[in-house]
XYZ file of C-alpha atoms in Angstrom:
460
model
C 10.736 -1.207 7.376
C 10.457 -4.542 7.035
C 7.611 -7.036 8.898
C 9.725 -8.530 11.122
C 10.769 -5.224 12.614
C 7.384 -3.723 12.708
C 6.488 -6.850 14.769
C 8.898 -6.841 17.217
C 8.971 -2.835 17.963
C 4.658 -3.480 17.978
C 5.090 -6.107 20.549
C 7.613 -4.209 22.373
C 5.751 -0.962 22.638
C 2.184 -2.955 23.308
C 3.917 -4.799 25.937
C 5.788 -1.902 27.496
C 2.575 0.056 27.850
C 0.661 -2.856 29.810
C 4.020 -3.013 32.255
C 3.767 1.237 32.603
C 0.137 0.418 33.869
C 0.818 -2.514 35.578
C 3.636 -0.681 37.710
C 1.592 2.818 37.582
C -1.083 0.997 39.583
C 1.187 -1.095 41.835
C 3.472 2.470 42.731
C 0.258 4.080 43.253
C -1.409 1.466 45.469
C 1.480 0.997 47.630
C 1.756 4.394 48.255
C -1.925 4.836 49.844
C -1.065 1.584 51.503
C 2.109 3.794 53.013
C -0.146 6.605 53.742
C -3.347 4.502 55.492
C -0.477 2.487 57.371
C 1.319 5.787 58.644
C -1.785 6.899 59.443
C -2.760 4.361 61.312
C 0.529 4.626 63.257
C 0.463 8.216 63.968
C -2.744 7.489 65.948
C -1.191 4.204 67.771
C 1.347 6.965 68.487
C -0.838 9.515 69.746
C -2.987 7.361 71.674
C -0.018 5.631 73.547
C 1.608 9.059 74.259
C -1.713 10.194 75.901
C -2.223 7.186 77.789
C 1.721 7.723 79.199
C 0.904 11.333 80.266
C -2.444 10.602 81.899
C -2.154 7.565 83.466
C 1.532 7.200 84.314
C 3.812 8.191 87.086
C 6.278 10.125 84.351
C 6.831 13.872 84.686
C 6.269 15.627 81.678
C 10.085 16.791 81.752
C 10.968 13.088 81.783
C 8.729 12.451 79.128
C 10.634 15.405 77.345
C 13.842 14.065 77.737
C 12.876 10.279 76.574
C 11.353 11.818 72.979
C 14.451 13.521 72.967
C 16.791 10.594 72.838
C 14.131 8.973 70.562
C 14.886 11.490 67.949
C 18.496 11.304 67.917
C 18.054 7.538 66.380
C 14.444 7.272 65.011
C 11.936 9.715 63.565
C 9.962 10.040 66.675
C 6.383 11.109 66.324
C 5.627 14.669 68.100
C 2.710 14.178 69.831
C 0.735 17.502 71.503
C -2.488 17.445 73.986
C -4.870 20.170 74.012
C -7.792 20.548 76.568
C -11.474 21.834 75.351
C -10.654 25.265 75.719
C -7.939 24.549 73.587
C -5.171 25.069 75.926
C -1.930 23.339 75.755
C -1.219 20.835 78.078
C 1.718 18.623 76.632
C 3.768 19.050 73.911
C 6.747 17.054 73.083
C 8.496 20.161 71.723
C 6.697 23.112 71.670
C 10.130 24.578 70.154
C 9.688 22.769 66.503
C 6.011 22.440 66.513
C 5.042 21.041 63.009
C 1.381 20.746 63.458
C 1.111 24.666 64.741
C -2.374 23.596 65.997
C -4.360 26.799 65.864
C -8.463 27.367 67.671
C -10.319 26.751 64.055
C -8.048 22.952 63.873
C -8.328 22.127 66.943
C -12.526 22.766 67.162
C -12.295 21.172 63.881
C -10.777 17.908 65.428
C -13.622 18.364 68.525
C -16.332 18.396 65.446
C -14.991 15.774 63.559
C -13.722 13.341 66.008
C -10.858 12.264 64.087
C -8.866 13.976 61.015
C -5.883 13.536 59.228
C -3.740 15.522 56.879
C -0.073 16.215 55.022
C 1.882 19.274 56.308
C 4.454 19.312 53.660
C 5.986 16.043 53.611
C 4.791 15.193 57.009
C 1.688 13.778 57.925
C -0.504 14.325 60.664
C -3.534 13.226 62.695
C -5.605 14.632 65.352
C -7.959 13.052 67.267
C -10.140 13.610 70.969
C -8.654 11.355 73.751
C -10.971 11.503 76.945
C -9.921 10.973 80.308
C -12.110 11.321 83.959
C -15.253 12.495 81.417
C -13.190 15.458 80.331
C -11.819 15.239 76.654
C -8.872 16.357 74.972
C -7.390 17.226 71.689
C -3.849 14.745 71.080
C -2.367 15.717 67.497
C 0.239 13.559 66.527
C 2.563 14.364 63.020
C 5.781 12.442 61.810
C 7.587 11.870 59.034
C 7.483 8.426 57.217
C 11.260 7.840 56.909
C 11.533 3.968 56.224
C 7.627 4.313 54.104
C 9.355 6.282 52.147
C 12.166 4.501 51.565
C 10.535 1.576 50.852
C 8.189 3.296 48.654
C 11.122 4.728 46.238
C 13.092 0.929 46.852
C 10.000 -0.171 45.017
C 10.226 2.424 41.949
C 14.138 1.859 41.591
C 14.030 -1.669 41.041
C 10.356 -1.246 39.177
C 12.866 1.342 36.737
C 15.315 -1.242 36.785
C 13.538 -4.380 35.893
C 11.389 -2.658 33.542
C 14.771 -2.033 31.751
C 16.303 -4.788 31.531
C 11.913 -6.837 31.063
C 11.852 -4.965 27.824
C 15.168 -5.618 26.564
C 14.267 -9.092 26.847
C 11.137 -8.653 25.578
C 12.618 -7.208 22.202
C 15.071 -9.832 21.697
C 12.508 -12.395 22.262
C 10.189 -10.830 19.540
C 13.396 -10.539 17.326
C 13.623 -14.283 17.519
C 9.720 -15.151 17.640
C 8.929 -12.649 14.550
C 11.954 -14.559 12.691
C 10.589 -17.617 13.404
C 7.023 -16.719 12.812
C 8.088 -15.087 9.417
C 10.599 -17.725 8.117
C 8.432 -19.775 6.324
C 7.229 -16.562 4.665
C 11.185 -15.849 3.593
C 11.646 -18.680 2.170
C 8.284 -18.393 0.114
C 9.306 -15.273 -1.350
C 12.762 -16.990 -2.267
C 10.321 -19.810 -4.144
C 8.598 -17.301 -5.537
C 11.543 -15.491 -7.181
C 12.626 -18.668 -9.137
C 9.137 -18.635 -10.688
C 9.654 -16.335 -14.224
C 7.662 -16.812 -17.280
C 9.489 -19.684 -18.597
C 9.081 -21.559 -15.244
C 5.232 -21.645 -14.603
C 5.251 -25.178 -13.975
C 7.242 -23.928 -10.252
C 5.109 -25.043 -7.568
C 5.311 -23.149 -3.535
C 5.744 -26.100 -0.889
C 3.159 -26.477 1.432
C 2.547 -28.007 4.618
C -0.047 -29.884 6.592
C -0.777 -26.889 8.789
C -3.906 -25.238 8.925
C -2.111 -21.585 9.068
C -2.661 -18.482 6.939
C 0.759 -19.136 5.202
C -0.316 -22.421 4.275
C -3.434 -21.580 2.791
C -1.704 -18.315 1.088
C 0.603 -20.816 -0.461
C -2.121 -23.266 -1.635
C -3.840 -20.157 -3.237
C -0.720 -18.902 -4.868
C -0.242 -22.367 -6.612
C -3.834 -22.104 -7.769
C -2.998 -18.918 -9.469
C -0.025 -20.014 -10.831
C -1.658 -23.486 -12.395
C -4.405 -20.817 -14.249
C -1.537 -18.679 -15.185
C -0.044 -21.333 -16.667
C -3.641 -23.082 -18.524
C -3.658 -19.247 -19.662
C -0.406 -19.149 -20.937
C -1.007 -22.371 -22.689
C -4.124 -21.413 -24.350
C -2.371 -17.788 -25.514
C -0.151 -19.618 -26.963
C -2.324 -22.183 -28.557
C -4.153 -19.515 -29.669
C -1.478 -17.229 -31.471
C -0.109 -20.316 -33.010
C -3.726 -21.414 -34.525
C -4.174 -17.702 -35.080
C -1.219 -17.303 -37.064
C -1.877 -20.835 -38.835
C -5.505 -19.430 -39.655
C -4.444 -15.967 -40.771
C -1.265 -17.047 -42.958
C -3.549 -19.783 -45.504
C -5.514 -16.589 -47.000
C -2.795 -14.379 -47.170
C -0.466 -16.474 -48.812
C -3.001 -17.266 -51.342
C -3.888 -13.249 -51.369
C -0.070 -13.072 -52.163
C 0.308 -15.947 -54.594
C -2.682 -14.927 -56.634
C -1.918 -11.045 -56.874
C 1.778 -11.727 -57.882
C 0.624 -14.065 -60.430
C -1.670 -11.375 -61.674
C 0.959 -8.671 -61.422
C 3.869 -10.773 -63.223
C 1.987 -11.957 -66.587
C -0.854 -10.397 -68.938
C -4.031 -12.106 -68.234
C -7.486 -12.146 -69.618
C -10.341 -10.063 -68.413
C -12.282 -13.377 -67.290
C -8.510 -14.178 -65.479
C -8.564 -11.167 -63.697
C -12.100 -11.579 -62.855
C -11.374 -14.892 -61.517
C -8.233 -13.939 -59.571
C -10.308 -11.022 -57.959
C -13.190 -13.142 -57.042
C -10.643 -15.573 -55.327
C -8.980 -12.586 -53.080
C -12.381 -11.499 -52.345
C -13.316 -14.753 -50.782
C -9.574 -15.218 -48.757
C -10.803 -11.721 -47.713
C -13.901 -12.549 -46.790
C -12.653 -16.011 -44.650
C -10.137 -13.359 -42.942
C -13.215 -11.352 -42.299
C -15.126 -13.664 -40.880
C -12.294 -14.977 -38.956
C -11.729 -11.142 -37.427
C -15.007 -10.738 -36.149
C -15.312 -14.014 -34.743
C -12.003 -12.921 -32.548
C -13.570 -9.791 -31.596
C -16.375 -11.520 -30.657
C -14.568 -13.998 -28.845
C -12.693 -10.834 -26.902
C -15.896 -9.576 -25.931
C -17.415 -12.952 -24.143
C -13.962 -12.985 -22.306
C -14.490 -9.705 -20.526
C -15.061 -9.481 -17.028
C -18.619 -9.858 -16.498
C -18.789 -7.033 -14.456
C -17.524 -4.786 -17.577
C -20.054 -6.233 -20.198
C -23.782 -4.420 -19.883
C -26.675 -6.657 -19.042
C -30.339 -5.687 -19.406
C -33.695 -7.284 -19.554
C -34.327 -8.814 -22.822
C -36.898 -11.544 -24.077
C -35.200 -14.553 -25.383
C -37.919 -15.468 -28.509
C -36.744 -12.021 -29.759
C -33.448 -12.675 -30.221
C -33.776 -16.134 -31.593
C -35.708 -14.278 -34.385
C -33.394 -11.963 -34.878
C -30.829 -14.389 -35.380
C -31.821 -16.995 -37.480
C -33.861 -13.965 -39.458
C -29.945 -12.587 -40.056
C -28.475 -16.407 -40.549
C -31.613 -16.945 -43.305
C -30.474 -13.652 -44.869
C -26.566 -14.164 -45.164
C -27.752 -18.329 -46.293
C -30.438 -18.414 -48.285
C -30.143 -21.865 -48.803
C -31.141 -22.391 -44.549
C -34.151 -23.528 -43.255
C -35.221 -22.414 -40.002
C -38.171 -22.809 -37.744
C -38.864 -21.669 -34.331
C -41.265 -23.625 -32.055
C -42.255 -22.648 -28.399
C -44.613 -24.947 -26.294
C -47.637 -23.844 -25.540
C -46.770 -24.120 -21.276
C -44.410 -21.044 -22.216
C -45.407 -18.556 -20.631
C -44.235 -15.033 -21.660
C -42.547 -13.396 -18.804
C -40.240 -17.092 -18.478
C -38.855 -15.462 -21.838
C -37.490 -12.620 -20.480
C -33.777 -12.706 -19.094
C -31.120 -10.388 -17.803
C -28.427 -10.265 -21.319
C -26.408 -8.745 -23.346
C -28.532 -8.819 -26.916
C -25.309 -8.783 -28.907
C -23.509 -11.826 -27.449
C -26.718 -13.812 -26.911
C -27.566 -13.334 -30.418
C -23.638 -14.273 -31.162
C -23.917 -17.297 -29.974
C -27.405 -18.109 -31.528
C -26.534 -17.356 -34.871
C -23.333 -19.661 -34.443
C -25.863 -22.611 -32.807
C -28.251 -22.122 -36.150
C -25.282 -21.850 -38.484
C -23.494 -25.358 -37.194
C -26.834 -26.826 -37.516
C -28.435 -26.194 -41.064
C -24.027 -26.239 -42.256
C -24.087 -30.477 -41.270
C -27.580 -30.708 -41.926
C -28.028 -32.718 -45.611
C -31.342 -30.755 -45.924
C -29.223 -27.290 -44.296
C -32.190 -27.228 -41.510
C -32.130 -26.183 -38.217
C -35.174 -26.737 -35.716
C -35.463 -24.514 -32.702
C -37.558 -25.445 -29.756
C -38.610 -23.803 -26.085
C -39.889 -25.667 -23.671
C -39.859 -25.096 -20.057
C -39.164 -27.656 -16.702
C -39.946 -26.912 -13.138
C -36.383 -24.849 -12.883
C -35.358 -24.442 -16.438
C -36.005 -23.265 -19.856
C -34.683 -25.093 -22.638
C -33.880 -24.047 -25.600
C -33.038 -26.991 -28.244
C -31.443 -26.693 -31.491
C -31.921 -30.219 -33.896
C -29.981 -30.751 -36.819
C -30.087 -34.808 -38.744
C -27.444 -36.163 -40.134
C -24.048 -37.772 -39.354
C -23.925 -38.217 -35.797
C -20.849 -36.858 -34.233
C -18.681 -39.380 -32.741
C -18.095 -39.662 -28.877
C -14.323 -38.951 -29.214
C -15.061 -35.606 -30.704
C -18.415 -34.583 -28.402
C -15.818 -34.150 -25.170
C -13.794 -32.168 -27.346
C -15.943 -30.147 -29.330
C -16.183 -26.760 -27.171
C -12.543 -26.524 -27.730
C -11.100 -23.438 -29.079
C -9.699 -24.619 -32.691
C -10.668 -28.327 -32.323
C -12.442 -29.288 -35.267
C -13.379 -33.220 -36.290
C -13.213 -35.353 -39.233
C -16.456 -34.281 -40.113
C -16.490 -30.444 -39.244
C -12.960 -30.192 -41.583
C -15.251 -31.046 -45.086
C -16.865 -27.141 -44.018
C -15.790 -23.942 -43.363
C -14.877 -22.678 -40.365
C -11.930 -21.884 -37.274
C -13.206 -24.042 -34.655
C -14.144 -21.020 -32.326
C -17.748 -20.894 -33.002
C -19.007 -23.340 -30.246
C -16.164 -22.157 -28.235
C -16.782 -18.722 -28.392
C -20.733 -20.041 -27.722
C -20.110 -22.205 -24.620
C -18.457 -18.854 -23.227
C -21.081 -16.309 -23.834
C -23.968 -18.948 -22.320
C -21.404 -19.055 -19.036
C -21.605 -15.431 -19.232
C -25.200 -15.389 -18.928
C -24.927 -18.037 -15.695
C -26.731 -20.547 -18.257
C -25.221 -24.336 -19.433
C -25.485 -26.033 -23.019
C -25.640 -30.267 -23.522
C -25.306 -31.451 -26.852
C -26.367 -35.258 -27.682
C -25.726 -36.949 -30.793
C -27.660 -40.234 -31.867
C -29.976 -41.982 -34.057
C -29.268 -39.538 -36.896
C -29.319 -36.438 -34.705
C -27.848 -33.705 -33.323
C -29.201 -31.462 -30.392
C -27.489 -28.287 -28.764
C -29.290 -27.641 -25.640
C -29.376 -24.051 -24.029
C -30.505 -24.306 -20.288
C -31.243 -20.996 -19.171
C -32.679 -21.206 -14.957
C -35.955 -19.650 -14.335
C -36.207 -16.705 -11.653
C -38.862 -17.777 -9.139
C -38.797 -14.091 -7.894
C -39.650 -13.155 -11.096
C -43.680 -11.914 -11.033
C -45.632 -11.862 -14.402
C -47.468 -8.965 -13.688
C -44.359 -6.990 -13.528
């Protein structure tokens, strides 16, 4: 069932519902209004009908004969009189009594004063009348003829115009759901022009400060990261591909040579050392994918747990020192360290990642292949600085230089994919940290700002 049609029948039935209540309580309230008025009447009636046989010159037979001809054109009220001893004195016609006053009513009326009931659909009163310091019982019972027929009037044309109320009512939220729900339509025809090859598709929005226009403005901003991911997929498969075809076309080149003509032992040796080493680049280049994969997980999927930050810088330039013999690293931390501003919530594998990647770009431009590592601390922030000298790297290439696969003038004379600071810059995000570099006056300095906790207690 479509929105639009759950709308209207929901707006339908809600507003149905309020007019059932709305004409329960009107039916019900001018039916005691009936009742009270009747009532009200019957004793007018009784009162007047006891005043006539008292106090005027009418015989009762006369009086008999003028309810008579009262009945044969309205629904004349039967009045009856009863003395204390609960004799009858009057009765309009004793021969249809409706009342049927018996002793325990009629010393109920002398108790009460004044009661009223329903016999069937008649009602009834009964009250004490006195006259000359004697009193009397008058009952007094009728049938509401034109009460009534006002009363179920009032339900027939209730019925009627409650009919015809919602009919309207359902067309109208026919129109006003269509209306409502149009700009919606004609979203969802935008949105079904926009297919893989059309990313660049934008939703129209308005002015208005509406849900639909704030659901469109959203659903652009997914589509423009969509299409900065698609981009950088494919940038990346194509610098992928570029990167992974160079060492296995010389793998290819240098094996088929070897397969196709007799060589020398030192030949072969040679040959074999050079497919190591493409095999070794491809290596390299594998894990620094898969490590790249891992620092784009969802946070929420990568384990984090409370690790001192000194530790892992040993670790990692111990392991970079190990794999480059050639490196020289030191490690310096101010004296105004204290210990527990060490200690972070990490991952140990990705932080020390993106270390050894910080220490290897250092010491690799680095004339002397050194790399300096100093912690210091701020009022907010501990900083963790890592200073290379040597060539300065131009200001073209320090906006670019966190790129995936960008790599300088200067960085092209080394090794490398150009996915080591980029894979860096993403694992310090990860860890809700930042990293600066500045390069001048013969140096170079990555800077690691990691923010202290001031929850955190030393005594911990």
């Amino acid at each position: 069932m479509k929105i639009r049609t759950r709308l209207t029948l929901l707006f339908t039935f809600i507003t149905a519902t309020l007019m059932v209540f709305y004409g329960i309580a009107v039916y019900y309230s001018s039916s005691k209004a009936r009742e009270v008025s009747f009532y009200a009447q019957l004793r007018t009636e009784a009162i007047a009908k006891a005043n006539l046989f008292f106090q005027s010159t009418l015989s009762e037979k006369e009086m008999h004969r003028l309810y008579k001809n009262n009945t044969k054109t309205l629904n004349e009220v039967q009045v009856a009189i009863y003395d204390s001893e609960f004799n009858l004195i009057y009765h309009d016609d004793s021969k249809v009594d409706y009342i049927k006053e018996n002793p325990e009513m009629l010393s109920n009326i002398f108790r009460n004063k004044d009661i009223s009931f329903f016999i069937n659909d008649l009602q009834a009163i009964g009250t004490v009348y006195s006259h000359n310091q004697k009193e009397y019982v008058v009952t007094a019972a009728g049938y509401d003829q034109y009460g009534y027929s006002s009363i179920t009037h009032l339900l027939t044309i209730s019925i009627i115009a409650f009919t015809c109320i919602l009919i309207l009512i359902y067309l109208a939220g026919i129109f006003l759901s269509k209306k409502a729900l149009n700009p919606l339509s004609e979203m969802v025809s935008q949105i079904k022009r926009i297919t893989a090859g059309k990313l660049q598709l934008r939703i129209k929005t308005t002015g208005e400060k509406d849900e639909l226009n704030e659901l469109a403005q959203n659903f652009n901003g997914m589509l423009e990261r969509l299409e900065n991911s698609f981009e950088a997929q494919k940038h990346f498969v194509s610098n992928i591909s570029h990167e992974l075809r160079t060492p296995l076309a010389a793998i290819i080149t240098e094996l088929e040579i070897a397969s196709e003509k007799e060589q020398t032992n030192k030949d072969y040796r040679q040959t074999i050392k050079s497919t190591l080493d493409d095999a070794r680049n491809m290596a390299r280049l594998s894990n620094s994918l898969m490590d790249l994969a891992k620092a784009s997980y969802d946070p929420n999927e990568i384990s984090f747990s409370e690790l001192r930050l000194d530790e892992v810088l040993l670790e990692s330039y111990t392991k970079t020192i190990k794999e480059n013999t050639e490196y020289k690293v030191s490690l310096n931390i101010e004296t105004d360290v204290e210990e527990h501003q060490l200690i972070v919530q990490g991952n140990q594998y990705l932080l020390r990642v993106a270390f050894n990647n910080l220490i290897d770009n250092a010491c690799k431009y680095s004339p002397e292949h050194s790399c300096s590592i100093i912690i210091k601390n701020s009022d907010k922030n501990l900083h963790i600085s890592f200073i290379n000298t040597g060539a300065v790297i131009p200001q073209e290439d320090l906006q670019r230089i966190f790129e995936p696969f960008y790599r300088s003038d200067i960085s092209r004379k080394e090794k490398g994919y150009g996915i080591g600071l980029f894979l860096t810059e993403k694992i310090i995000h990860l860890h809700n940290a930042t990293i600066a570099v500045i390069s001048e006056n013969n140096k170079t300095v990555f800077t690691v700002l990691f923010e202290l906790n001031p929850d955190f207690s030393p005594d911990r």
